[in-house]
PDB file of C-alpha atoms in Angstrom:
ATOM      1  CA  UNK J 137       1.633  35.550 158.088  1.00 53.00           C
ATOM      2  CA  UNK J 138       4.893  36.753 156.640  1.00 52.00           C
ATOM      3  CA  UNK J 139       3.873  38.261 153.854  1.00 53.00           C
ATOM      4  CA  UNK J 140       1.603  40.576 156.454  1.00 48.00           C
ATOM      5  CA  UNK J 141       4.974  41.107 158.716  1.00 42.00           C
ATOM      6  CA  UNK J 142       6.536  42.185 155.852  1.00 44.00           C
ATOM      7  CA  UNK J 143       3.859  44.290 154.639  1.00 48.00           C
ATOM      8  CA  UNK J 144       3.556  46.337 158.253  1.00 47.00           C
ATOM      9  CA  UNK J 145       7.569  46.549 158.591  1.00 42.00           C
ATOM     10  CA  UNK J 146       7.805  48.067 154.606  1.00 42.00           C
ATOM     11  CA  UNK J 147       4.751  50.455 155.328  1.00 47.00           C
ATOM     12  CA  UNK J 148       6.338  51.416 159.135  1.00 46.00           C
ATOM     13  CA  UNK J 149      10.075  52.001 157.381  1.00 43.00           C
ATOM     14  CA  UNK J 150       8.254  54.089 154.486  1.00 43.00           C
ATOM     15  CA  UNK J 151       6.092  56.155 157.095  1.00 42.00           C
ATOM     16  CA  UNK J 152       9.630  56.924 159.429  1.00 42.00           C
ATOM     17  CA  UNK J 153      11.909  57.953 155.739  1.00 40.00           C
ATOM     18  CA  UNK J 154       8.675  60.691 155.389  1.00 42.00           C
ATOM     19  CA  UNK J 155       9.493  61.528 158.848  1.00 37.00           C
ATOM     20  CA  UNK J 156      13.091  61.821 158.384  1.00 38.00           C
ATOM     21  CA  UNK J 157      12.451  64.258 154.392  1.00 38.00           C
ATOM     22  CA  UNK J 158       9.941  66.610 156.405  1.00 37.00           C
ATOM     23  CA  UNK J 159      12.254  66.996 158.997  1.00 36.00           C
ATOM     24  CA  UNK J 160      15.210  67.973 156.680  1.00 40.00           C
ATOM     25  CA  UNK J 161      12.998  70.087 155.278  1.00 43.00           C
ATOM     26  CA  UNK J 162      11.828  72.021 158.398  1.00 47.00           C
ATOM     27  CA  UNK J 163      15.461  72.834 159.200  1.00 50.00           C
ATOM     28  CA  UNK J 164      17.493  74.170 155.929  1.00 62.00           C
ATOM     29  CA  UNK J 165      21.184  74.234 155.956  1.00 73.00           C
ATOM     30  CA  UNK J 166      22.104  77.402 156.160  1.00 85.00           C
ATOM     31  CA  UNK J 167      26.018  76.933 155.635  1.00 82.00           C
ATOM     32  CA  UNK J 168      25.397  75.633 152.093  1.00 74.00           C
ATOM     33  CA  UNK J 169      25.240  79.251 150.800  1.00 82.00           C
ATOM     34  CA  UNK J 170      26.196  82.491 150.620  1.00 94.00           C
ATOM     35  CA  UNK J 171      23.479  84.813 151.498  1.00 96.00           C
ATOM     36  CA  UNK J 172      23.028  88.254 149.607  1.00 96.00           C
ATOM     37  CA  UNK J 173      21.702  91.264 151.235  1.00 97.00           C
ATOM     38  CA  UNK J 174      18.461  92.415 149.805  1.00 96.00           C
ATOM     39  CA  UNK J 175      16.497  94.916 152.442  1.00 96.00           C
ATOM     40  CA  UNK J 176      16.936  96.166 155.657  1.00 96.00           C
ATOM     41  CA  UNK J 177      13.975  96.852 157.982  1.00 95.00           C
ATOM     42  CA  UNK J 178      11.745  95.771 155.133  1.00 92.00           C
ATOM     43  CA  UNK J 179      13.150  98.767 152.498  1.00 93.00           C
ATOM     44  CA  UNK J 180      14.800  97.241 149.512  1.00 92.00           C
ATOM     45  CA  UNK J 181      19.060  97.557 149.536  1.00 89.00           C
ATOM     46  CA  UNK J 182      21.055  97.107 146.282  1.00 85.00           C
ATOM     47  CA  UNK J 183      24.330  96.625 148.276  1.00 85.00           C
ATOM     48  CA  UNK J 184      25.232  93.402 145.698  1.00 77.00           C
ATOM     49  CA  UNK J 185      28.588  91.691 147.214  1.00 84.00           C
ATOM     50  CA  UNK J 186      28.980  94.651 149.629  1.00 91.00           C
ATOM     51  CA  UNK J 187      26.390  93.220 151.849  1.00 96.00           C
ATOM     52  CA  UNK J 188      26.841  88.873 152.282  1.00 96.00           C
ATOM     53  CA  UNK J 189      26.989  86.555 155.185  1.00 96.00           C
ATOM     54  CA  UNK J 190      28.174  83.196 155.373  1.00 97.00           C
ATOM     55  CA  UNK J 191      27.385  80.471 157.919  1.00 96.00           C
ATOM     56  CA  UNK J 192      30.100  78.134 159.576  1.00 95.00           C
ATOM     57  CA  UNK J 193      27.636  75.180 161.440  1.00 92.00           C
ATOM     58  CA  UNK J 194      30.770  73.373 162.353  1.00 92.00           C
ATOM     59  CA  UNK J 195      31.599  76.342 164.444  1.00 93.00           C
ATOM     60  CA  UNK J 196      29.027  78.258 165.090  1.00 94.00           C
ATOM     61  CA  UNK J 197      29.556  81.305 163.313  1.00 96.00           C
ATOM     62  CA  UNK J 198      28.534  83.678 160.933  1.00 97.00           C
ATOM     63  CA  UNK J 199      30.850  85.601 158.437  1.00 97.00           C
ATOM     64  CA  UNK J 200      30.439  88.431 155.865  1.00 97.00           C
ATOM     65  CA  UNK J 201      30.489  92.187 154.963  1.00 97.00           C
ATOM     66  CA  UNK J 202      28.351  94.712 156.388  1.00 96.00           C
ATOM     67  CA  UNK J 203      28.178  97.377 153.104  1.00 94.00           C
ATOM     68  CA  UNK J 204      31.833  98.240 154.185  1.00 95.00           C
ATOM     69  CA  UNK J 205      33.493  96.215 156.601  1.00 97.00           C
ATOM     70  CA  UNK J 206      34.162  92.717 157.502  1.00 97.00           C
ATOM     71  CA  UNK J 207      32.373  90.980 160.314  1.00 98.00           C
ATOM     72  CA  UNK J 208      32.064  87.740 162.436  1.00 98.00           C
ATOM     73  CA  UNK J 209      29.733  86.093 165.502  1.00 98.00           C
ATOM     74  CA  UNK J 210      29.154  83.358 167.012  1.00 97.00           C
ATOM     75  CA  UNK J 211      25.768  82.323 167.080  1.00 96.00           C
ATOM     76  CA  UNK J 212      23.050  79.958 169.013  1.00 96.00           C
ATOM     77  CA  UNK J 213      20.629  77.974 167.118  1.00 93.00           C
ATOM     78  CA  UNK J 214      17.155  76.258 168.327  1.00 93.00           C
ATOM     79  CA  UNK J 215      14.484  75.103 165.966  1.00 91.00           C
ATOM     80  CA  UNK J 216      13.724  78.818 164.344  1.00 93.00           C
ATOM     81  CA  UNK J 217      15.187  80.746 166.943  1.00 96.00           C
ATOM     82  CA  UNK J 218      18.539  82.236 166.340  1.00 97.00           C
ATOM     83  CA  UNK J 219      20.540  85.079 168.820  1.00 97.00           C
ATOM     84  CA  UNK J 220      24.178  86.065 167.646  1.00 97.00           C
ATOM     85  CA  UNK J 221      27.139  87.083 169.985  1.00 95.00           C
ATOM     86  CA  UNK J 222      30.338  88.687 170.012  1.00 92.00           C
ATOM     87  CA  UNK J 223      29.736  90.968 167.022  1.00 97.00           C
ATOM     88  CA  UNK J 224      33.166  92.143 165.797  1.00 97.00           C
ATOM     89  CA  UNK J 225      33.840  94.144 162.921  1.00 97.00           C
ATOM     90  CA  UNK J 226      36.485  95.701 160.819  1.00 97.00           C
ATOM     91  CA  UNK J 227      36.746  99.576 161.050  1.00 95.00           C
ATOM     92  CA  UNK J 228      37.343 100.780 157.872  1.00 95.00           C
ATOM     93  CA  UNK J 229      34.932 104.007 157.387  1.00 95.00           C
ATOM     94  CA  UNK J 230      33.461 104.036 153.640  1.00 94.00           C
ATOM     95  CA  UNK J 231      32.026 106.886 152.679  1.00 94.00           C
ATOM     96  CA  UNK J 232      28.110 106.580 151.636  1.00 92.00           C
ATOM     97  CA  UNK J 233      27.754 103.349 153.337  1.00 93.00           C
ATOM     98  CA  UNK J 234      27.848 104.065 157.171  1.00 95.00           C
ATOM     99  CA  UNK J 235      24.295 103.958 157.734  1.00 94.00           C
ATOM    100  CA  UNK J 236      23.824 100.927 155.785  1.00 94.00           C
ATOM    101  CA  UNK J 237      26.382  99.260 157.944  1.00 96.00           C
ATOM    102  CA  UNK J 238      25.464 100.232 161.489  1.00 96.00           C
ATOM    103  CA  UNK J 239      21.790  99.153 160.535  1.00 96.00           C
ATOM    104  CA  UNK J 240      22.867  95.731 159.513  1.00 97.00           C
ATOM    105  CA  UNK J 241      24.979  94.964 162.484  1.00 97.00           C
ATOM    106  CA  UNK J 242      22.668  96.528 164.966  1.00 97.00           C
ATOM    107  CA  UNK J 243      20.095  94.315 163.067  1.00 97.00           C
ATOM    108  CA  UNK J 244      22.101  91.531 163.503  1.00 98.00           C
ATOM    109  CA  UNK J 245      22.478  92.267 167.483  1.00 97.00           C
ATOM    110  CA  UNK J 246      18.613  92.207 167.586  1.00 98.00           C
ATOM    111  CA  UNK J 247      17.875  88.973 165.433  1.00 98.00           C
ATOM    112  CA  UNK J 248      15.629  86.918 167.631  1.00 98.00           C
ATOM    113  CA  UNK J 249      14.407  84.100 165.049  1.00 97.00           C
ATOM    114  CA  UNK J 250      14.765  83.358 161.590  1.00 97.00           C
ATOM    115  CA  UNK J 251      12.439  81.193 158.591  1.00 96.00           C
ATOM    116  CA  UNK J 252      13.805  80.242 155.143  1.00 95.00           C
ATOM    117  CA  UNK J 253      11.459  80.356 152.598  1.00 93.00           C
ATOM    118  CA  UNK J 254      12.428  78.992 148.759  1.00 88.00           C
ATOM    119  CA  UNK J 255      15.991  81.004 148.343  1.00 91.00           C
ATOM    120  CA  UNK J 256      15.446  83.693 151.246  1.00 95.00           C
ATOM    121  CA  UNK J 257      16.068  84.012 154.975  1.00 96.00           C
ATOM    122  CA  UNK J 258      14.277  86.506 157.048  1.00 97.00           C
ATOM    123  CA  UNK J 259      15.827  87.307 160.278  1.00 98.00           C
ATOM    124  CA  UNK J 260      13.576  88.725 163.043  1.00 98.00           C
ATOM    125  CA  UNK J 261      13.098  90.657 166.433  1.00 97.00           C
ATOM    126  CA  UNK J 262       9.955  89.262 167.874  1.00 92.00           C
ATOM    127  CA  UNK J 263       7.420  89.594 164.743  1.00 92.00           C
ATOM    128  CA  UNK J 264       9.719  92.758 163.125  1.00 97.00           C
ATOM    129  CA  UNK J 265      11.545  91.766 159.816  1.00 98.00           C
ATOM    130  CA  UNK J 266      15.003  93.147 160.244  1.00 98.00           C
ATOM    131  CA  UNK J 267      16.753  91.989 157.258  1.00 97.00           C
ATOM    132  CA  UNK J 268      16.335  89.734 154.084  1.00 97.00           C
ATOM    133  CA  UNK J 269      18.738  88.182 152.498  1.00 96.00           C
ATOM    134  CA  UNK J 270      18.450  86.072 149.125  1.00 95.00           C
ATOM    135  CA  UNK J 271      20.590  83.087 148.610  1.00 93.00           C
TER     136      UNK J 271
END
């Protein structure tokens, strides 16, 4: 009769540590990294370390560049949907790079959900991809 109990508890403790890895898995931490630009409305961008944003979970916020100037949010997280706040920038005008810029934070002001897949996040507006950045 033990060896049974023992048996059911190792296979129920085995079963809930799956639970635990494929939940971990489903919900990537995103402040690990810093995320690289790499297209904009779904057009490839070669905007390097002009274009990177940085996520603070302890705090709620996002950090980075915008192709010219510096930014910050605050942001709300559930499951895969994501809606930042409070955009404020740095105003700093670069020339060639304007555009660039105001798409990626009026992008960002539109970001309704996000999914990670391998080393990229996608940020969208309903089913629209907005931006994609590669960690």
């Amino acid at each position: 009769m033990r060896k049974f109990l023992f048996i059911i508890l190792l296979s129920a403790t085995t079963l809930n540590s799956c639970s635990i890895v494929n939940q971990q898995a489903d919900s990537p931490n995103l402040g690990e990294s810093e995320w690289k630009l790499i297209s904009i409305n779904g057009s490839p961008k070669a905007l390097g370390g002009n274009a990177i944003l940085k996520f603070d979970e302890k705090e709620n916020q996002i950090s980075g560049i915008a192709a010219c100037n510096n930014f910050t949010a605050d942001y709300e997280m559930l499951r895969k949907a994501i809606k930042f706040e409070s955009i404020i920038t740095t105003k700093k005008y670069c020339e060639g790079k304007m555009d660039e810029e105001n798409l990626i934070i009026t992008n960002l002001q539109n970001v309704t959900r996000y999914d990670v897949k391998a080393n990229m996040l996608y940020f969208y507006s309903q089913d629209n991809l907005l931006l994609t950045y590669r960690r």
